[in-house]
DNA sequence: TGGAAGCCTGGTGT
DNA sequence: AACACCAGGCTTC
């Protein structure tokens, strides 16, 4: 007896997409490493992405993927070359002292186009937090309130606003969101009531879309810019956090006296439509160099001890 | 109008 | 091993 297997879906070459940098680099929090592959849920489909000799391949871990998944993944991973013109972006910054290094080191780092609701909840969760903890919170949320769509421990669809609104602040607190519970519950209510419509923000001018988002409780300029850059394809957004601020000061002589709002404006003025991609490369570089420094410090200490 | 405290709680280093 | 201190912000005062 033979089991029919659909031909694997080949999405991109290795150089076009770095799974680790893109899926586990602070944009999205629902992907889990399985050996060399990444497993996550897109809509209601469990998807496993892995590097193979032929390129990046998408598979279902237990069945077959519907044909529509190709378009969904192409969009989610922003693989439509003409959409942004990544090659042109790379050419512009290849000789930049800071970004040139990052572009050579992580040529496959891309900005995602996530579901905006999922992205908004993730970045409301990110306030005064860190990547491992955000993943933990989002994992608890989907297990508690999302529909099961596969056999794996994390195979749950992201809960729609009505589910989260019905759960309410107290349940979100119980799930570990702390003071952010109130903001997430309130955003869910706004979405259910129709006061908040996220998808239309994609076609609005950047500033207008940003103003809409910052009207939400708990959404300031940083979180708004993350949602705009990582889900709504507004590449003129430049989220300012510790890492990117540090990079702008160190490599681009941005005055350290700037407040976050001025820093973001300064970066948008300087990088224009490249802002979001510049931000993501700077963030990645700063984060990993900090990690390397920490490792170096640890090994130096170990040497002293020994 | 700017600046600083407080918020929840898991991660990280000591 | 326990125990500070910190973390990819925002609201409020």
PDB file of C-alpha atoms (C1' of nucleotides) in Angstrom, chain A residues 26 123 131 220 283, chain C residues 7-11:
ATOM      1  CA  UNK A  26      11.612  39.330  17.141  1.00  0.00           C
ATOM      2  CA  UNK A 123       3.415  43.638  20.383  1.00  0.00           C
ATOM      3  CA  UNK A 131      11.422  37.389  23.298  1.00  0.00           C
ATOM      4  CA  UNK A 220       2.228  54.027  21.678  1.00  0.00           C
ATOM      5  CA  UNK A 283      18.003  45.269  15.403  1.00  0.00           C
TER       6      UNK A 283
ATOM      7  C1'  DA C   7      13.272  43.509  29.979  1.00  0.00           C
ATOM      8  C1'  DG C   8      11.982  45.179  22.264  1.00  0.00           C
ATOM      9  C1'  DG C   9       6.572  50.614  26.605  1.00  0.00           C
ATOM     10  C1'  DC C  10       2.681  52.806  28.021  1.00  0.00           C
ATOM     11  C1'  DT C  11      -0.199  55.630  31.063  1.00  0.00           C
TER      12       DT C  11
END
